[in-house]
C-alpha cells in the first residue's frame, strides 16, 4: 500500500507536534522582544513538516483576534532566534528551517457558520431533510 504524496508520515506528524509544543513554550515564555509581539497571545495551531524534515511551516493565530499578518511578519523576523531556541528544546539530527503562516481555518469556519445560519439556507436544509426522511407534504385522510 502506497501513501499519497499529500498524506504526512507518522514521523512528519510527530516532529510537527514536537515543534508546535516547543514553539508554544518559547513564544509564551516572553523571550521574544519584538514590539509587534509585545502583549499579544499567539496560538500555534499546527506545524507541517516537509517529507525530508528540512522545512517546517508553523501556522499561528492571535489568541482573541488581532492582526495575524503583523504577527506572522514579526515571527518571520524572529525565525533565526526561534531556530536557535528550538535546537535547545528538541533533539533532531537536522532542525527544520522555520517559516510562519497565518492560520485562516477559524475565519473560514466562521464564514461557513454564518452561511449555515442564514434563514434561507436553513430553510433549504430543513426541506431537504424532510425529503430524505420520506415524509412528504401529503396528508393521509385515514380512508
mmCIF file with all atom_site columns, C-alpha atoms in Angstrom:
data_model
loop_
_atom_site.group_PDB
_atom_site.id
_atom_site.type_symbol
_atom_site.label_atom_id
_atom_site.label_alt_id
_atom_site.label_comp_id
_atom_site.label_asym_id
_atom_site.label_entity_id
_atom_site.label_seq_id
_atom_site.pdbx_PDB_ins_code
_atom_site.Cartn_x
_atom_site.Cartn_y
_atom_site.Cartn_z
_atom_site.occupancy
_atom_site.B_iso_or_equiv
_atom_site.pdbx_formal_charge
_atom_site.auth_seq_id
_atom_site.auth_comp_id
_atom_site.auth_asym_id
_atom_site.auth_atom_id
_atom_site.pdbx_PDB_model_num
ATOM 1   C CA . UNK A 1 1   ? 0.000   0.000  0.000  1.00 0.00 ? 1   UNK A CA 1
ATOM 2   C CA . UNK A 1 2   ? 1.485   3.337  -1.040 1.00 0.00 ? 2   UNK A CA 1
ATOM 3   C CA . UNK A 1 3   ? 0.876   6.553  0.762  1.00 0.00 ? 3   UNK A CA 1
ATOM 4   C CA . UNK A 1 4   ? -0.429  9.609  -1.079 1.00 0.00 ? 4   UNK A CA 1
ATOM 5   C CA . UNK A 1 5   ? 2.136   12.365 -1.617 1.00 0.00 ? 5   UNK A CA 1
ATOM 6   C CA . UNK A 1 6   ? -0.070  14.741 0.401  1.00 0.00 ? 6   UNK A CA 1
ATOM 7   C CA . UNK A 1 7   ? -0.542  12.467 3.396  1.00 0.00 ? 7   UNK A CA 1
ATOM 8   C CA . UNK A 1 8   ? 2.122   13.176 6.023  1.00 0.00 ? 8   UNK A CA 1
ATOM 9   C CA . UNK A 1 9   ? 4.028   10.263 7.509  1.00 0.00 ? 9   UNK A CA 1
ATOM 10  C CA . UNK A 1 10  ? 3.871   9.406  11.195 1.00 0.00 ? 10  UNK A CA 1
ATOM 11  C CA . UNK A 1 11  ? 7.388   10.822 11.568 1.00 0.00 ? 11  UNK A CA 1
ATOM 12  C CA . UNK A 1 12  ? 6.336   14.136 9.986  1.00 0.00 ? 12  UNK A CA 1
ATOM 13  C CA . UNK A 1 13  ? 3.330   14.329 12.310 1.00 0.00 ? 13  UNK A CA 1
ATOM 14  C CA . UNK A 1 14  ? 5.410   13.538 15.419 1.00 0.00 ? 14  UNK A CA 1
ATOM 15  C CA . UNK A 1 15  ? 8.126   16.068 14.527 1.00 0.00 ? 15  UNK A CA 1
ATOM 16  C CA . UNK A 1 16  ? 5.484   18.691 13.722 1.00 0.00 ? 16  UNK A CA 1
ATOM 17  C CA . UNK A 1 17  ? 3.776   18.205 17.085 1.00 0.00 ? 17  UNK A CA 1
ATOM 18  C CA . UNK A 1 18  ? 7.099   18.339 18.927 1.00 0.00 ? 18  UNK A CA 1
ATOM 19  C CA . UNK A 1 19  ? 7.983   21.611 17.177 1.00 0.00 ? 19  UNK A CA 1
ATOM 20  C CA . UNK A 1 20  ? 4.486   23.013 17.828 1.00 0.00 ? 20  UNK A CA 1
ATOM 21  C CA . UNK A 1 21  ? 4.754   22.358 21.564 1.00 0.00 ? 21  UNK A CA 1
ATOM 22  C CA . UNK A 1 22  ? 8.301   23.760 21.743 1.00 0.00 ? 22  UNK A CA 1
ATOM 23  C CA . UNK A 1 23  ? 7.351   26.911 19.793 1.00 0.00 ? 23  UNK A CA 1
ATOM 24  C CA . UNK A 1 24  ? 4.354   27.462 22.074 1.00 0.00 ? 24  UNK A CA 1
ATOM 25  C CA . UNK A 1 25  ? 6.656   27.232 25.114 1.00 0.00 ? 25  UNK A CA 1
ATOM 26  C CA . UNK A 1 26  ? 9.244   29.601 23.606 1.00 0.00 ? 26  UNK A CA 1
ATOM 27  C CA . UNK A 1 27  ? 6.714   32.175 22.413 1.00 0.00 ? 27  UNK A CA 1
ATOM 28  C CA . UNK A 1 28  ? 4.810   32.024 25.695 1.00 0.00 ? 28  UNK A CA 1
ATOM 29  C CA . UNK A 1 29  ? 7.971   32.430 27.777 1.00 0.00 ? 29  UNK A CA 1
ATOM 30  C CA . UNK A 1 30  ? 8.378   36.095 26.811 1.00 0.00 ? 30  UNK A CA 1
ATOM 31  C CA . UNK A 1 31  ? 11.853  35.631 25.324 1.00 0.00 ? 31  UNK A CA 1
ATOM 32  C CA . UNK A 1 32  ? 10.808  37.414 22.110 1.00 0.00 ? 32  UNK A CA 1
ATOM 33  C CA . UNK A 1 33  ? 11.396  41.153 22.306 1.00 0.00 ? 33  UNK A CA 1
ATOM 34  C CA . UNK A 1 34  ? 9.791   42.283 19.054 1.00 0.00 ? 34  UNK A CA 1
ATOM 35  C CA . UNK A 1 35  ? 7.431   45.244 19.656 1.00 0.00 ? 35  UNK A CA 1
ATOM 36  C CA . UNK A 1 36  ? 4.839   43.666 17.318 1.00 0.00 ? 36  UNK A CA 1
ATOM 37  C CA . UNK A 1 37  ? 4.701   40.636 19.629 1.00 0.00 ? 37  UNK A CA 1
ATOM 38  C CA . UNK A 1 38  ? 4.562   42.511 22.927 1.00 0.00 ? 38  UNK A CA 1
ATOM 39  C CA . UNK A 1 39  ? 1.381   41.824 24.855 1.00 0.00 ? 39  UNK A CA 1
ATOM 40  C CA . UNK A 1 40  ? -0.001  39.516 22.158 1.00 0.00 ? 40  UNK A CA 1
ATOM 41  C CA . UNK A 1 41  ? -1.054  35.961 22.910 1.00 0.00 ? 41  UNK A CA 1
ATOM 42  C CA . UNK A 1 42  ? -0.238  33.686 19.996 1.00 0.00 ? 42  UNK A CA 1
ATOM 43  C CA . UNK A 1 43  ? -1.608  30.230 19.365 1.00 0.00 ? 43  UNK A CA 1
ATOM 44  C CA . UNK A 1 44  ? 0.484   27.811 17.315 1.00 0.00 ? 44  UNK A CA 1
ATOM 45  C CA . UNK A 1 45  ? -2.294  25.723 15.787 1.00 0.00 ? 45  UNK A CA 1
ATOM 46  C CA . UNK A 1 46  ? -0.280  23.372 13.584 1.00 0.00 ? 46  UNK A CA 1
ATOM 47  C CA . UNK A 1 47  ? 3.216   22.727 12.271 1.00 0.00 ? 47  UNK A CA 1
ATOM 48  C CA . UNK A 1 48  ? 3.566   20.997 8.906  1.00 0.00 ? 48  UNK A CA 1
ATOM 49  C CA . UNK A 1 49  ? 6.920   19.420 8.211  1.00 0.00 ? 49  UNK A CA 1
ATOM 50  C CA . UNK A 1 50  ? 8.229   18.598 4.723  1.00 0.00 ? 50  UNK A CA 1
ATOM 51  C CA . UNK A 1 51  ? 8.781   14.920 3.850  1.00 0.00 ? 51  UNK A CA 1
ATOM 52  C CA . UNK A 1 52  ? 12.572  15.319 4.145  1.00 0.00 ? 52  UNK A CA 1
ATOM 53  C CA . UNK A 1 53  ? 12.121  17.039 7.564  1.00 0.00 ? 53  UNK A CA 1
ATOM 54  C CA . UNK A 1 54  ? 14.214  20.021 6.430  1.00 0.00 ? 54  UNK A CA 1
ATOM 55  C CA . UNK A 1 55  ? 11.434  22.636 6.349  1.00 0.00 ? 55  UNK A CA 1
ATOM 56  C CA . UNK A 1 56  ? 8.547   23.359 8.696  1.00 0.00 ? 56  UNK A CA 1
ATOM 57  C CA . UNK A 1 57  ? 5.668   25.805 8.430  1.00 0.00 ? 57  UNK A CA 1
ATOM 58  C CA . UNK A 1 58  ? 4.107   26.885 11.707 1.00 0.00 ? 58  UNK A CA 1
ATOM 59  C CA . UNK A 1 59  ? 0.515   28.090 11.432 1.00 0.00 ? 59  UNK A CA 1
ATOM 60  C CA . UNK A 1 60  ? -0.272  30.761 14.006 1.00 0.00 ? 60  UNK A CA 1
ATOM 61  C CA . UNK A 1 61  ? -3.212  32.875 15.007 1.00 0.00 ? 61  UNK A CA 1
ATOM 62  C CA . UNK A 1 62  ? -3.507  35.695 17.527 1.00 0.00 ? 62  UNK A CA 1
ATOM 63  C CA . UNK A 1 63  ? -5.490  34.460 20.512 1.00 0.00 ? 63  UNK A CA 1
ATOM 64  C CA . UNK A 1 64  ? -8.575  36.622 20.853 1.00 0.00 ? 64  UNK A CA 1
ATOM 65  C CA . UNK A 1 65  ? -8.173  38.231 17.436 1.00 0.00 ? 65  UNK A CA 1
ATOM 66  C CA . UNK A 1 66  ? -5.741  40.770 16.124 1.00 0.00 ? 66  UNK A CA 1
ATOM 67  C CA . UNK A 1 67  ? -3.599  41.449 13.073 1.00 0.00 ? 67  UNK A CA 1
ATOM 68  C CA . UNK A 1 68  ? -2.417  37.997 12.040 1.00 0.00 ? 68  UNK A CA 1
ATOM 69  C CA . UNK A 1 69  ? -0.230  39.228 9.175  1.00 0.00 ? 69  UNK A CA 1
ATOM 70  C CA . UNK A 1 70  ? 1.637   41.569 11.514 1.00 0.00 ? 70  UNK A CA 1
ATOM 71  C CA . UNK A 1 71  ? 2.311   38.664 13.867 1.00 0.00 ? 71  UNK A CA 1
ATOM 72  C CA . UNK A 1 72  ? 3.460   36.400 11.028 1.00 0.00 ? 72  UNK A CA 1
ATOM 73  C CA . UNK A 1 73  ? 5.862   39.123 9.829  1.00 0.00 ? 73  UNK A CA 1
ATOM 74  C CA . UNK A 1 74  ? 7.280   39.530 13.337 1.00 0.00 ? 74  UNK A CA 1
ATOM 75  C CA . UNK A 1 75  ? 7.713   35.769 13.759 1.00 0.00 ? 75  UNK A CA 1
ATOM 76  C CA . UNK A 1 76  ? 9.475   35.561 10.395 1.00 0.00 ? 76  UNK A CA 1
ATOM 77  C CA . UNK A 1 77  ? 11.871  38.278 11.571 1.00 0.00 ? 77  UNK A CA 1
ATOM 78  C CA . UNK A 1 78  ? 12.485  36.230 14.717 1.00 0.00 ? 78  UNK A CA 1
ATOM 79  C CA . UNK A 1 79  ? 12.869  32.919 12.854 1.00 0.00 ? 79  UNK A CA 1
ATOM 80  C CA . UNK A 1 80  ? 16.649  32.744 13.419 1.00 0.00 ? 80  UNK A CA 1
ATOM 81  C CA . UNK A 1 81  ? 16.223  33.278 17.161 1.00 0.00 ? 81  UNK A CA 1
ATOM 82  C CA . UNK A 1 82  ? 13.385  30.751 17.309 1.00 0.00 ? 82  UNK A CA 1
ATOM 83  C CA . UNK A 1 83  ? 15.500  28.246 15.355 1.00 0.00 ? 83  UNK A CA 1
ATOM 84  C CA . UNK A 1 84  ? 18.321  28.544 17.914 1.00 0.00 ? 84  UNK A CA 1
ATOM 85  C CA . UNK A 1 85  ? 15.891  28.248 20.817 1.00 0.00 ? 85  UNK A CA 1
ATOM 86  C CA . UNK A 1 86  ? 14.305  25.171 19.243 1.00 0.00 ? 86  UNK A CA 1
ATOM 87  C CA . UNK A 1 87  ? 17.700  23.482 18.995 1.00 0.00 ? 87  UNK A CA 1
ATOM 88  C CA . UNK A 1 88  ? 17.886  23.577 22.798 1.00 0.00 ? 88  UNK A CA 1
ATOM 89  C CA . UNK A 1 89  ? 14.296  22.353 23.238 1.00 0.00 ? 89  UNK A CA 1
ATOM 90  C CA . UNK A 1 90  ? 14.112  19.355 20.921 1.00 0.00 ? 90  UNK A CA 1
ATOM 91  C CA . UNK A 1 91  ? 16.589  16.761 19.706 1.00 0.00 ? 91  UNK A CA 1
ATOM 92  C CA . UNK A 1 92  ? 16.702  16.231 15.965 1.00 0.00 ? 92  UNK A CA 1
ATOM 93  C CA . UNK A 1 93  ? 19.628  15.400 13.720 1.00 0.00 ? 93  UNK A CA 1
ATOM 94  C CA . UNK A 1 94  ? 18.685  18.325 11.438 1.00 0.00 ? 94  UNK A CA 1
ATOM 95  C CA . UNK A 1 95  ? 16.404  21.053 12.697 1.00 0.00 ? 95  UNK A CA 1
ATOM 96  C CA . UNK A 1 96  ? 13.887  22.111 10.019 1.00 0.00 ? 96  UNK A CA 1
ATOM 97  C CA . UNK A 1 97  ? 14.082  25.638 8.616  1.00 0.00 ? 97  UNK A CA 1
ATOM 98  C CA . UNK A 1 98  ? 11.146  27.536 10.090 1.00 0.00 ? 98  UNK A CA 1
ATOM 99  C CA . UNK A 1 99  ? 8.552   29.533 8.239  1.00 0.00 ? 99  UNK A CA 1
ATOM 100 C CA . UNK A 1 100 ? 5.330   31.009 9.570  1.00 0.00 ? 100 UNK A CA 1
ATOM 101 C CA . UNK A 1 101 ? 1.869   31.410 8.074  1.00 0.00 ? 101 UNK A CA 1
ATOM 102 C CA . UNK A 1 102 ? -1.403  32.758 9.355  1.00 0.00 ? 102 UNK A CA 1
ATOM 103 C CA . UNK A 1 103 ? -3.955  30.079 10.213 1.00 0.00 ? 103 UNK A CA 1
ATOM 104 C CA . UNK A 1 104 ? -7.157  31.101 8.483  1.00 0.00 ? 104 UNK A CA 1
ATOM 105 C CA . UNK A 1 105 ? -9.174  28.000 9.342  1.00 0.00 ? 105 UNK A CA 1
ATOM 106 C CA . UNK A 1 106 ? -11.025 29.759 12.180 1.00 0.00 ? 106 UNK A CA 1
ATOM 107 C CA . UNK A 1 107 ? -12.058 32.616 9.890  1.00 0.00 ? 107 UNK A CA 1
ATOM 108 C CA . UNK A 1 108 ? -13.220 30.129 7.234  1.00 0.00 ? 108 UNK A CA 1
ATOM 109 C CA . UNK A 1 109 ? -15.205 28.218 9.865  1.00 0.00 ? 109 UNK A CA 1
ATOM 110 C CA . UNK A 1 110 ? -16.894 31.456 10.971 1.00 0.00 ? 110 UNK A CA 1
ATOM 111 C CA . UNK A 1 111 ? -17.887 32.235 7.363  1.00 0.00 ? 111 UNK A CA 1
ATOM 112 C CA . UNK A 1 112 ? -19.343 28.739 6.925  1.00 0.00 ? 112 UNK A CA 1
ATOM 113 C CA . UNK A 1 113 ? -21.205 29.032 10.232 1.00 0.00 ? 113 UNK A CA 1
ATOM 114 C CA . UNK A 1 114 ? -22.643 32.401 9.168  1.00 0.00 ? 114 UNK A CA 1
ATOM 115 C CA . UNK A 1 115 ? -23.776 30.920 5.835  1.00 0.00 ? 115 UNK A CA 1
ATOM 116 C CA . UNK A 1 116 ? -25.382 27.908 7.506  1.00 0.00 ? 116 UNK A CA 1
ATOM 117 C CA . UNK A 1 117 ? -27.231 30.094 9.990  1.00 0.00 ? 117 UNK A CA 1
ATOM 118 C CA . UNK A 1 118 ? -28.765 32.200 7.200  1.00 0.00 ? 118 UNK A CA 1
ATOM 119 C CA . UNK A 1 119 ? -32.570 31.645 7.265  1.00 0.00 ? 119 UNK A CA 1
ATOM 120 C CA . UNK A 1 120 ? -32.698 30.857 3.523  1.00 0.00 ? 120 UNK A CA 1
ATOM 121 C CA . UNK A 1 121 ? -30.032 28.189 3.823  1.00 0.00 ? 121 UNK A CA 1
ATOM 122 C CA . UNK A 1 122 ? -31.622 26.766 6.992  1.00 0.00 ? 122 UNK A CA 1
ATOM 123 C CA . UNK A 1 123 ? -34.971 26.555 5.170  1.00 0.00 ? 123 UNK A CA 1
ATOM 124 C CA . UNK A 1 124 ? -33.329 24.702 2.277  1.00 0.00 ? 124 UNK A CA 1
ATOM 125 C CA . UNK A 1 125 ? -31.562 22.327 4.634  1.00 0.00 ? 125 UNK A CA 1
ATOM 126 C CA . UNK A 1 126 ? -34.780 21.654 6.575  1.00 0.00 ? 126 UNK A CA 1
ATOM 127 C CA . UNK A 1 127 ? -36.694 20.995 3.342  1.00 0.00 ? 127 UNK A CA 1
ATOM 128 C CA . UNK A 1 128 ? -34.056 18.559 2.154  1.00 0.00 ? 128 UNK A CA 1
ATOM 129 C CA . UNK A 1 129 ? -34.046 16.624 5.425  1.00 0.00 ? 129 UNK A CA 1
ATOM 130 C CA . UNK A 1 130 ? -37.833 16.204 5.171  1.00 0.00 ? 130 UNK A CA 1
ATOM 131 C CA . UNK A 1 131 ? -37.431 14.668 1.721  1.00 0.00 ? 131 UNK A CA 1
ATOM 132 C CA . UNK A 1 132 ? -34.720 12.334 2.929  1.00 0.00 ? 132 UNK A CA 1
ATOM 133 C CA . UNK A 1 133 ? -36.956 11.044 5.703  1.00 0.00 ? 133 UNK A CA 1
ATOM 134 C CA . UNK A 1 134 ? -39.624 10.054 3.203  1.00 0.00 ? 134 UNK A CA 1
ATOM 135 C CA . UNK A 1 135 ? -42.313 12.226 4.804  1.00 0.00 ? 135 UNK A CA 1
ATOM 136 C CA . UNK A 1 136 ? -43.858 14.392 2.143  1.00 0.00 ? 136 UNK A CA 1
ATOM 137 C CA . UNK A 1 137 ? -46.325 17.231 2.370  1.00 0.00 ? 137 UNK A CA 1
ATOM 138 C CA . UNK A 1 138 ? -49.303 14.948 1.570  1.00 0.00 ? 138 UNK A CA 1
ATOM 139 C CA . UNK A 1 139 ? -51.519 14.092 4.495  1.00 0.00 ? 139 UNK A CA 1
ATOM 140 C CA . UNK A 1 140 ? -53.336 10.867 4.892  1.00 0.00 ? 140 UNK A CA 1
ATOM 141 C CA . UNK A 1 141 ? -57.078 11.191 5.336  1.00 0.00 ? 141 UNK A CA 1
ATOM 142 C CA . UNK A 1 142 ? -57.287 7.802  7.020  1.00 0.00 ? 142 UNK A CA 1
ATOM 143 C CA . UNK A 1 143 ? -59.519 6.327  4.291  1.00 0.00 ? 143 UNK A CA 1
#
